[in-house]
Coordinates of C-alpha atoms and ligand atoms in Angstrom, one line a residue:
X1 CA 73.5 181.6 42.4
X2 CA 75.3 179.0 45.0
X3 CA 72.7 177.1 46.8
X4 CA 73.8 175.2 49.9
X5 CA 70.8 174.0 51.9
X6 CA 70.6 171.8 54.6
X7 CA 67.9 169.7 56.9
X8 CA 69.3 169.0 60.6
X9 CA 67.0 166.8 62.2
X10 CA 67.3 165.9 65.7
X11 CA 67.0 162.1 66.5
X12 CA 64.8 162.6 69.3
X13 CA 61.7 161.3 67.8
X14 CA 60.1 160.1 64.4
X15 CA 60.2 162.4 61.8
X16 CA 57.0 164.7 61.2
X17 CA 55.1 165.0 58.6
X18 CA 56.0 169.3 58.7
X19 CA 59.5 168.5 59.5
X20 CA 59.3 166.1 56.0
X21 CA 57.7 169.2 54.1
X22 CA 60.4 171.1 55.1
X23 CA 63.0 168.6 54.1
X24 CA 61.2 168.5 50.9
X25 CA 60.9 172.6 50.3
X26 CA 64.9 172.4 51.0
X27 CA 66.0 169.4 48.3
X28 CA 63.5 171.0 45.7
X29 CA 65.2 174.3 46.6
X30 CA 68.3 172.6 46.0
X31 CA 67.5 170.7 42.6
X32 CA 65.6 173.5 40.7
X33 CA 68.8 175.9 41.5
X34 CA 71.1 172.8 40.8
X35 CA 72.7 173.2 44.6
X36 CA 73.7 170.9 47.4
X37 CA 71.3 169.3 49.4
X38 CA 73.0 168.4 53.0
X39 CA 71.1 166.1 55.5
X40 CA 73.5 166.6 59.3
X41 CA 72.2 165.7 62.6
X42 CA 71.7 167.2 65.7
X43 CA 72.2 164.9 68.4
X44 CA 73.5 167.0 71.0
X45 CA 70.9 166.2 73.1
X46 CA 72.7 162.8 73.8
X47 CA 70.2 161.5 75.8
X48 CA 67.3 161.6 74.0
X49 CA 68.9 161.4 70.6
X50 CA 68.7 157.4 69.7
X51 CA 70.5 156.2 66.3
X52 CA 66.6 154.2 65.9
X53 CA 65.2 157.7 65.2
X54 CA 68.2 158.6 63.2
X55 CA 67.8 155.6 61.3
X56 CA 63.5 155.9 61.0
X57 CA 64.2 159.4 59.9
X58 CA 66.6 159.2 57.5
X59 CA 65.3 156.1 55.7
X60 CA 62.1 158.4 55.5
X61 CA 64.0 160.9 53.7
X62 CA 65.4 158.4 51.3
X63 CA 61.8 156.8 50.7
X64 CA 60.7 160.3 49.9
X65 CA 63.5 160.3 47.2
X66 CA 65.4 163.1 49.3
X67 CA 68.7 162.1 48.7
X68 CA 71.3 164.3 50.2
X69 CA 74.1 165.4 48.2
X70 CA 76.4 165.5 51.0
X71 CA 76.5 165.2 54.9
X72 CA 75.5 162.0 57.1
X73 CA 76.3 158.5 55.7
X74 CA 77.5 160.2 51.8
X75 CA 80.0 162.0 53.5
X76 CA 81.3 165.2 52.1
X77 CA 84.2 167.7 52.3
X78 CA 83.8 169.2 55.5
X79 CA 84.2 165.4 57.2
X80 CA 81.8 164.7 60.0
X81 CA 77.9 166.1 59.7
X82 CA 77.2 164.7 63.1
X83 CA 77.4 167.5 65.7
X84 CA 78.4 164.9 69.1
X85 CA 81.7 164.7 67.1
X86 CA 82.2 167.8 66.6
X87 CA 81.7 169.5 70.4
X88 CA 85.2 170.4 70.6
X89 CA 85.1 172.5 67.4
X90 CA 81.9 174.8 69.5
X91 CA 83.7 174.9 72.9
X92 CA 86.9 176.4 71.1
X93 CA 84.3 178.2 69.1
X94 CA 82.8 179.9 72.6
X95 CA 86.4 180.3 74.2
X96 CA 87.2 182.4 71.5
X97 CA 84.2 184.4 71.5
X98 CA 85.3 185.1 75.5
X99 CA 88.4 185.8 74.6
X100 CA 87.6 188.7 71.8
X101 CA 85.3 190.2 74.1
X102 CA 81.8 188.8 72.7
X103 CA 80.5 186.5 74.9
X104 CA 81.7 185.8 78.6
X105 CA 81.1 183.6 81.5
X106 CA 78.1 183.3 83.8
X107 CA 77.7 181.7 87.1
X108 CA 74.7 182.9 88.6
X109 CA 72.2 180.3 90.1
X110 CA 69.0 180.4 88.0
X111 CA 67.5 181.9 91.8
X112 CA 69.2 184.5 91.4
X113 CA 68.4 185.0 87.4
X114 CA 64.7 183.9 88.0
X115 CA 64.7 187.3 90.3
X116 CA 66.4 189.3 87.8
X117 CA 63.2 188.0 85.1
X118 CA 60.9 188.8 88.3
X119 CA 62.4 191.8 88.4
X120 CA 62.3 193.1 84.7
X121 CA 58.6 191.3 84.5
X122 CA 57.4 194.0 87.3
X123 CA 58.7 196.9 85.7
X124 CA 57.5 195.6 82.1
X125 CA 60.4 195.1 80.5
X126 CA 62.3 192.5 78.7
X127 CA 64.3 189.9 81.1
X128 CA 67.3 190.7 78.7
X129 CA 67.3 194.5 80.5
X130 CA 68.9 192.0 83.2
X131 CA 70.5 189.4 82.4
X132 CA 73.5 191.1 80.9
X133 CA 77.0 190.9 81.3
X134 CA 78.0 191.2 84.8
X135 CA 80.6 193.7 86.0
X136 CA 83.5 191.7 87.0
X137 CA 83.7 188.8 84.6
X138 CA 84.0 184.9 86.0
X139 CA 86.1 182.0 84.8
X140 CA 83.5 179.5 84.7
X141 CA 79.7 178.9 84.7
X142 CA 77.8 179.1 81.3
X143 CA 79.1 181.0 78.9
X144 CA 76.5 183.8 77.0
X145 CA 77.1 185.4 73.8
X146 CA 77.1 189.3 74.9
X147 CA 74.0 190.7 72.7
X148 CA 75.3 194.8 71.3
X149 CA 72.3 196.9 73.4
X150 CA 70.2 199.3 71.6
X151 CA 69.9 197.6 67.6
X152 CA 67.3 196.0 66.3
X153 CA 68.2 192.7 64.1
X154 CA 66.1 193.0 61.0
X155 CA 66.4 190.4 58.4
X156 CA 65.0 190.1 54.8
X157 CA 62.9 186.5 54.9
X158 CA 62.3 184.9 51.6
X159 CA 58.7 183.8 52.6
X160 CA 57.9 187.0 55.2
X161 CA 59.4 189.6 53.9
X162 CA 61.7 192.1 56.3
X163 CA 61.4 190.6 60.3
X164 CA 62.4 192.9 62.7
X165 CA 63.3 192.1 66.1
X166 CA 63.2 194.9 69.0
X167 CA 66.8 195.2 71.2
X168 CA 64.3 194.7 74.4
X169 CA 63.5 190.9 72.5
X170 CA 66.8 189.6 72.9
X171 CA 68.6 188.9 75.9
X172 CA 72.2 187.9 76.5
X173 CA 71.2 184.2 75.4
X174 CA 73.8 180.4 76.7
X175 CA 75.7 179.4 74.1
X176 CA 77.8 176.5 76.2
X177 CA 76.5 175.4 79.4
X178 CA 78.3 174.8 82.0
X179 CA 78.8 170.9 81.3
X180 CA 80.7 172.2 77.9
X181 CA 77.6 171.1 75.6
X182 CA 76.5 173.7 73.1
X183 CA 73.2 174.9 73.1
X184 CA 71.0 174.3 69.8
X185 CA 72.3 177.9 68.8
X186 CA 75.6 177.5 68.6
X187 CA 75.8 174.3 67.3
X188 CA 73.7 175.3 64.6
X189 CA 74.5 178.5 63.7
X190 CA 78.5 177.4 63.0
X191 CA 77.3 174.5 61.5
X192 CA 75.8 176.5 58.9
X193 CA 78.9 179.0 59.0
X194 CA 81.6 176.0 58.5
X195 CA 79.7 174.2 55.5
X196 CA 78.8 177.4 53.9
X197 CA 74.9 177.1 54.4
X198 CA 73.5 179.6 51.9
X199 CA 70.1 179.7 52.8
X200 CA 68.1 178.2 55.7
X201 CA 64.8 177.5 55.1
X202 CA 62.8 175.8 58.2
X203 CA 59.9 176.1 60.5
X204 CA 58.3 179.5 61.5
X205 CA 58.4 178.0 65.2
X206 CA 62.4 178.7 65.3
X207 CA 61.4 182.7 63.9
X208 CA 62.6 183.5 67.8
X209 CA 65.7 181.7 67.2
X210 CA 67.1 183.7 63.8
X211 CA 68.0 187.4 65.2
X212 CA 70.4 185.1 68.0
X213 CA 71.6 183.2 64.9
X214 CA 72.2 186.3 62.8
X215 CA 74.1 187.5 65.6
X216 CA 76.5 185.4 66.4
X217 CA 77.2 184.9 63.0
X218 CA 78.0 188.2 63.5
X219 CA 80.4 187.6 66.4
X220 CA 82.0 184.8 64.4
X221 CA 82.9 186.7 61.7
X222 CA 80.6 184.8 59.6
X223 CA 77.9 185.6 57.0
X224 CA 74.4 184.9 57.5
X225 CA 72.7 182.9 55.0
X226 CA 69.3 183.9 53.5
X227 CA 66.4 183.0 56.1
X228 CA 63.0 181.3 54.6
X229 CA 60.5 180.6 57.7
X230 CA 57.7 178.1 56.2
X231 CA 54.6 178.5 58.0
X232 CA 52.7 176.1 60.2
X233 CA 51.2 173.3 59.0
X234 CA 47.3 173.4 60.6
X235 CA 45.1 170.6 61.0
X236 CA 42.0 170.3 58.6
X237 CA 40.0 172.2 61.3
X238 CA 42.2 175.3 61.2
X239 CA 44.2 174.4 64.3
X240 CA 47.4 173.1 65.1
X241 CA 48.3 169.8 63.6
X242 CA 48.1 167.1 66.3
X243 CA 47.6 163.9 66.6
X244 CA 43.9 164.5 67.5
X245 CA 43.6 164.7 63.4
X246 CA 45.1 161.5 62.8
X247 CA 48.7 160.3 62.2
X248 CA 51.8 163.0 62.7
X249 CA 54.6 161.0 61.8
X250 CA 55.7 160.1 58.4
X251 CA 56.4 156.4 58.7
X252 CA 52.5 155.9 59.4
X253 CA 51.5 156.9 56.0
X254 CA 54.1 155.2 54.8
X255 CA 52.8 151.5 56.2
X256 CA 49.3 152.4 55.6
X257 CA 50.1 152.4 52.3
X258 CA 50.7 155.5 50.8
X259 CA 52.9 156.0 47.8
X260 CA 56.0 158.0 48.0
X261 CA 54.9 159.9 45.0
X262 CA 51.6 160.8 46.0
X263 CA 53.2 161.8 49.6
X264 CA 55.5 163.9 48.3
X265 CA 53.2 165.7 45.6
X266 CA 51.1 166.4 48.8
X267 CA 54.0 167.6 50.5
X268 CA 54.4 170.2 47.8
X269 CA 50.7 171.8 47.7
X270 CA 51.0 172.3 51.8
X271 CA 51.9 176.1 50.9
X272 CA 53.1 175.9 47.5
X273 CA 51.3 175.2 44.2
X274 CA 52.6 174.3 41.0
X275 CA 50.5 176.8 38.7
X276 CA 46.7 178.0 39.2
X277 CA 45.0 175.1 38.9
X278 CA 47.3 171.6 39.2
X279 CA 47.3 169.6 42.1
X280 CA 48.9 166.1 41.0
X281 CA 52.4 166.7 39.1
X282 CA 55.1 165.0 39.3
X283 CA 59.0 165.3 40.8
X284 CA 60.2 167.0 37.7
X285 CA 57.4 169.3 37.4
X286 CA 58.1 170.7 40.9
X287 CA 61.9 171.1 40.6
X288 CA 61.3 173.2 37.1
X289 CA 59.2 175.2 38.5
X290 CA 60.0 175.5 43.0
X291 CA 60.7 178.5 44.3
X292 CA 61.0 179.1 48.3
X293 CA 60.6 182.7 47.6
X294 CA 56.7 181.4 45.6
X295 CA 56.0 179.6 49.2
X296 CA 52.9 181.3 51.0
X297 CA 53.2 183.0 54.2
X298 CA 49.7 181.5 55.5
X299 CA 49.3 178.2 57.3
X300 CA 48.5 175.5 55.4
X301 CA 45.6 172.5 56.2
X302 CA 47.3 168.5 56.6
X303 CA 44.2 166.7 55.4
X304 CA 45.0 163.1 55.5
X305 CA 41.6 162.7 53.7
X306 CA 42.9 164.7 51.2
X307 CA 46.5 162.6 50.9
X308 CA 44.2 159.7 50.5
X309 CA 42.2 160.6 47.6
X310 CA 45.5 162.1 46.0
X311 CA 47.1 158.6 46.4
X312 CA 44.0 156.8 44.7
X313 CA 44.7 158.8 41.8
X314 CA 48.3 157.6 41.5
X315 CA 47.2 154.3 41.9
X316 CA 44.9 154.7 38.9
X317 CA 47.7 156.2 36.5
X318 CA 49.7 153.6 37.3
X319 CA 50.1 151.2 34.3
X320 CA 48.7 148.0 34.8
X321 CA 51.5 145.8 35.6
X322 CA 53.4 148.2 38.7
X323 CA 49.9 148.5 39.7
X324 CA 50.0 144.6 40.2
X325 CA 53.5 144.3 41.2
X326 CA 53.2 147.2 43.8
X327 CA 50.2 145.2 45.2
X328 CA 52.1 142.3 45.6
X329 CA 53.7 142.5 48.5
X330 CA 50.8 143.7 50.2
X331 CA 48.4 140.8 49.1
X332 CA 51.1 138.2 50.5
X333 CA 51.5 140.3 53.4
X334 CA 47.6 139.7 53.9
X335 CA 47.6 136.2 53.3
X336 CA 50.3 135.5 55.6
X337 CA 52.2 134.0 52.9
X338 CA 54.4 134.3 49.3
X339 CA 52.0 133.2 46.4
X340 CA 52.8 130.8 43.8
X341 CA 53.9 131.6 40.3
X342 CA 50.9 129.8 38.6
X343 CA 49.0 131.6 41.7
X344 CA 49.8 135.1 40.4
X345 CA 47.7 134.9 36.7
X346 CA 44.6 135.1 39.1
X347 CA 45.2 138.1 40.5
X348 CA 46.5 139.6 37.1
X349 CA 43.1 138.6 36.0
X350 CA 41.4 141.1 38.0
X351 CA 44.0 143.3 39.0
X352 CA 42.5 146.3 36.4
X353 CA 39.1 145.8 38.2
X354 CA 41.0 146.2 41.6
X355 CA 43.3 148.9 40.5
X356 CA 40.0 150.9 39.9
X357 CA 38.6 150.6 43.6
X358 CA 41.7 151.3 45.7
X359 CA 42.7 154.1 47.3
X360 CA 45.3 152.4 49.6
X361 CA 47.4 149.3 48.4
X362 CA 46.7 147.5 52.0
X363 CA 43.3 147.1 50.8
X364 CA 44.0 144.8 47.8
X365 CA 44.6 142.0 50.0
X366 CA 41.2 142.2 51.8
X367 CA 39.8 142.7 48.1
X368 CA 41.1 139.8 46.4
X369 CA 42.1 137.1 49.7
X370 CA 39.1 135.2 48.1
X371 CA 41.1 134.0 45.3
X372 CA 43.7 132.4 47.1
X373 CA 42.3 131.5 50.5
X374 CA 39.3 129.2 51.0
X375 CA 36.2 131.5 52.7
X376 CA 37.1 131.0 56.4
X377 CA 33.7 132.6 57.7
X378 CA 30.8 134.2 55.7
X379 CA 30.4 137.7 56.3
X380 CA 28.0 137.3 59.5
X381 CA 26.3 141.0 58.4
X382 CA 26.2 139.9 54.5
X383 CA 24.7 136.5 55.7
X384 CA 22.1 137.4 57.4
X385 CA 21.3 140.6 54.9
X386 CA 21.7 138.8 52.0
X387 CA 21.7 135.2 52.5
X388 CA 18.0 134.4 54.8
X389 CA 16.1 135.8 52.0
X390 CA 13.5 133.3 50.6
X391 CA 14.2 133.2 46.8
X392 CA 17.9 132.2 47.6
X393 CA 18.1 128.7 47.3
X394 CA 16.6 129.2 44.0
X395 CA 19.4 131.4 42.8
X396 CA 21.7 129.5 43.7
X397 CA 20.6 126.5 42.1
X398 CA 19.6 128.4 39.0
X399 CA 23.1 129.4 38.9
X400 CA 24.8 126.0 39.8
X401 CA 22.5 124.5 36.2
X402 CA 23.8 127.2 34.3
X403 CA 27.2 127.9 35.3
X404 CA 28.2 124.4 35.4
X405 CA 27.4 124.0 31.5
X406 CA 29.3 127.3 30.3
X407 CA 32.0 126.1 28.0
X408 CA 33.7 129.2 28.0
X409 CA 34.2 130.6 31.3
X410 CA 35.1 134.6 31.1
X411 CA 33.0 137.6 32.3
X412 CA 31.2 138.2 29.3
X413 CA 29.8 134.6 28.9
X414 CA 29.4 134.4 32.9
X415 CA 27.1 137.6 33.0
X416 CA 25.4 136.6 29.9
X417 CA 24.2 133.2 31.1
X418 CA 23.6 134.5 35.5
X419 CA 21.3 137.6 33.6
X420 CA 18.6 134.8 32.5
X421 CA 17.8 134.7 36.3
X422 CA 16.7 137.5 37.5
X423 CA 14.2 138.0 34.7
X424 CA 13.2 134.4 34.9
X425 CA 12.7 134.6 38.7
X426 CA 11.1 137.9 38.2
X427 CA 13.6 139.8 41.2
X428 CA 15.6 142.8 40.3
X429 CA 19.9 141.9 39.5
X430 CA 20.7 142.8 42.8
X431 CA 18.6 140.1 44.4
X432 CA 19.9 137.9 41.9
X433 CA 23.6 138.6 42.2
X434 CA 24.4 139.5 46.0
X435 CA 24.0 136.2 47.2
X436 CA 26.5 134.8 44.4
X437 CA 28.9 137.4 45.6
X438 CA 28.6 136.4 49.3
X439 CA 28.8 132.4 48.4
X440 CA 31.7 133.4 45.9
X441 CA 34.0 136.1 48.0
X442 CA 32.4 135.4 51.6
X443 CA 31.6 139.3 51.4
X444 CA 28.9 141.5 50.0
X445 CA 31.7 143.7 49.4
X446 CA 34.7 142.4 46.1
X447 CA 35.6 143.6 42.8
X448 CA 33.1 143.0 40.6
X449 CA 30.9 139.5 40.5
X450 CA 31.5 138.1 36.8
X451 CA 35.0 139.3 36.9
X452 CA 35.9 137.6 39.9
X453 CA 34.1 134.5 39.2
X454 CA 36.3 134.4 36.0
X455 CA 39.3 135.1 37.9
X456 CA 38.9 132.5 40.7
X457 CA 37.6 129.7 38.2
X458 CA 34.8 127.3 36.8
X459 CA 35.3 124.5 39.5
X460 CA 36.0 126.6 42.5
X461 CA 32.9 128.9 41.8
X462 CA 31.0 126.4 41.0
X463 CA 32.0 124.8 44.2
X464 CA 31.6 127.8 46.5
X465 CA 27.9 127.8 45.9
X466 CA 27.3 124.5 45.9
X467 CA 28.8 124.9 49.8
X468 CA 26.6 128.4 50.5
X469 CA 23.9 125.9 49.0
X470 CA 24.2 123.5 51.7
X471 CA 25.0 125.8 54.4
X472 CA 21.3 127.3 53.5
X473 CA 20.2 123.7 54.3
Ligands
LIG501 N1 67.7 170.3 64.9 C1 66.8 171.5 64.8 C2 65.4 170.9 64.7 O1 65.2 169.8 64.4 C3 67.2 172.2 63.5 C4 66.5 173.4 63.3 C5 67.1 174.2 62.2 O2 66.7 173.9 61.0 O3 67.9 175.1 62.5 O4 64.5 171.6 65.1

């Protein structure tokens, strides 16, 4: 089977997380059934189309690893995938459709068509009863694709099965307006005629759109590709995804951290599911085994709860070392500047502790700042919990006697030696090691105590207390 599939986004705003599930459904599409993916874009709409989204959507595509096999930027043999330069190509397109008949010339003011919908609304029927081709024929106005009365347009969808469309839904709809644009339908639809779009697979929102598409396929000799309408993606409360449930857009996810793997696994359960019972697989996994025509009909829920936990558990499969140089970044980031080389070891020290508690990279740098920064400010909450209570002073000393005489200083020999305390002070370990953790990390939150100790270092430990010591007074 040929496979030509295509995303078109329009560069009038940041690319949405549904819009990205689409573009995902398309390339797996495309690489199970070893097709073309094509990215083109839709920027008739010149004013609100800005090459800044262009650029924030496709660079979203290519960080989801949706690299197109042809269209905008790679090229391809049908030359430009950019529809502004190609408005010529649909104004000949619409003269010709005038010419054979199909389509013809409007100039009635939108009064006078507003009284025609009026008119069709009071007798409760379909505006299109109306607005049809007029009787003598005019040379200029908008042009409208003349719609055959009395057939349905019934289509086989890959995800809904056989859509039907009632003659009274369709009405004789603009295909150029009168300032020689092309709407959205005819740009698209011989855009998918003249690169030899196969199947279409987008958005159940644009359902309305497909019997017009289908149609003037029709009209321009064309055949229609196969239709796949994905449903809705919901919020976790069951209604429509908004902003109300937290970020839409695609790039938001991506700077708060999450992984382009664990996005696009997530992607891929919003309607689809790999087998029964699997919920994290990887790319290849999906492209063996995607097919649109396996894509539920039902909304699905966007839990960005959900897409967090999924991305700890990448984080934790990671092997050791791109767990610590995917952190990185992020640590510097945090710190406001590049770490050293003999800097690094410290946080390789730990970084298996760490890689254990994160959900979301951005967090390692709050985690683990204490081992390269001095402690600006205690805690002011973990002070006053921790910190005022009256056995304190002793810990701390305690600690400062024993610590200072280790001779080997790992987490083993660390937490051997700080466990004497408690028992000899007769508190319980927490007691005993919270206030360690706040002198040592400023925080009652860190990786774990010995380990960090270990990690930061005999003399600065040693010295961190000693300070928390004398800030006690
Ligand atoms: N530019 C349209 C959109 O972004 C494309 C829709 C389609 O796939 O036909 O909604």
């Amino acid at each position: 089977m040929t496979v030509r599939v295509r995303m078109a986004p329009s560069p009038t705003g940041y690319l949405h997380v549904g819009t990205a599930r689409t573009a995902l459904f398309n390339w797996l599409f495309a690489r199970h059934h070893g097709g073309t993916f094509i990215v083109r874009v839709d920027d008739t709409d010149l004013e609100r189309s800005t090459a800044e989204y262009e650029e924030e959507i496709l660079s979203s595509f290519r960080w989801l690893g949706l690299h197109w096999d042809e269209g905008i930027e790679v090229g391809g043999p049908h030359g430009t995938y950019r529809q502004s330069d190609r408005l010529d190509r649909y104004r000949s397109l619409a003269r010709r459709l005038v010419d054979d008949g199909l389509a013809y010339y409007d100039d009635r003011s939108p009064g006078e068509l507003d009284l025609l919908r009026t008119k069709a609304q009071g007798e409760g029927r379909h505006p299109g009863h109306y607005i049809r081709r007029p009787e003598t024929p005019f040379e200029k106005g908008v042009i409208r694709l003349a719609i055959p009365e009395g057939h349905a347009v019934a289509f086989d969808d890959l995800i809904r099965g056989t859509v039907s469309f009632e003659p009274e839904a369709l009405d004789d709809f603009v295909i150029l307006r009168s300032d020689g644009t092309p709407t959205y339908h005819l740009a698209s639809t011989v855009d998918d005629i003249d690169y030899e779009i196969t199947h279409v697979a987008r958005g159940e929102d644009l359902l309305p759109s497909t019997p017009k598409h289908i149609l003037l396929t029709r009209a321009l000799g064309g055949e229609a590709p196969v239709y796949a309408h994905l449903p809705l993606l919901l919020g976790p409360d069951g209604k429509k995804l908004s902003k109300r449930h937290g970020a839409t857009a695609l790039s938001d996810y991506r700077t708060s951290g999450i992984l382009p793997e664990a996005m696009f696994n997530y992607l891929a359960i919003l309607g689809w599911s790999l087998d029964a019972q699997t919920t994290i697989f990887s790319r290849e996994e999906a492209v063996e085994e995607f097919d649109l025509a396996d894509v539920s009909k039902n909304p699905s829920a966007f839990d960005p709860d959900k897409l967090v936990w999924m991305n700890g558990e990448y984080i934790r499969a990671m092997p050791e070392e791109e767990f610590s140089s995917r952190a990185r970044p992020w640590v510097e980031e945090a710190l406001g500047r590049a770490l050293l080389e003999d800097e690094w070891p410290k946080f390789e020290e730990i970084a298996a502790e760490v890689q254990e508690r994160t959900k979301l990279l951005p967090e390692v740098g709050d985690q683990v700042r204490f081992l390269f920064e001095e402690i600006d400010e205690y805690d002011p909450a973990a002070w006053s919990k921790v910190m005022e209570r009256e056995e304190v002073p002793k810990v701390l000393e305690e600690s400062l006697a024993r610590l200072s005489n280790l001779k080997s200083w790992d987490p083993v020999s660390i937490e051997s030696t700080l466990r004497e305390i408690p028992e000899m002070l007769g508190i319980g370990a927490g007691k005993a090691f919270q206030p360690l953790r706040v002198a040592v990390t400023g925080s009652s939150v860190s990786p774990p105590l010995f380990e960090s100790m270990a990690a930061l270092g005999q003399h600065p430990t040693l010295a961190r207390i000693e300070r928390a010591r004398q800030e006690l007074g």
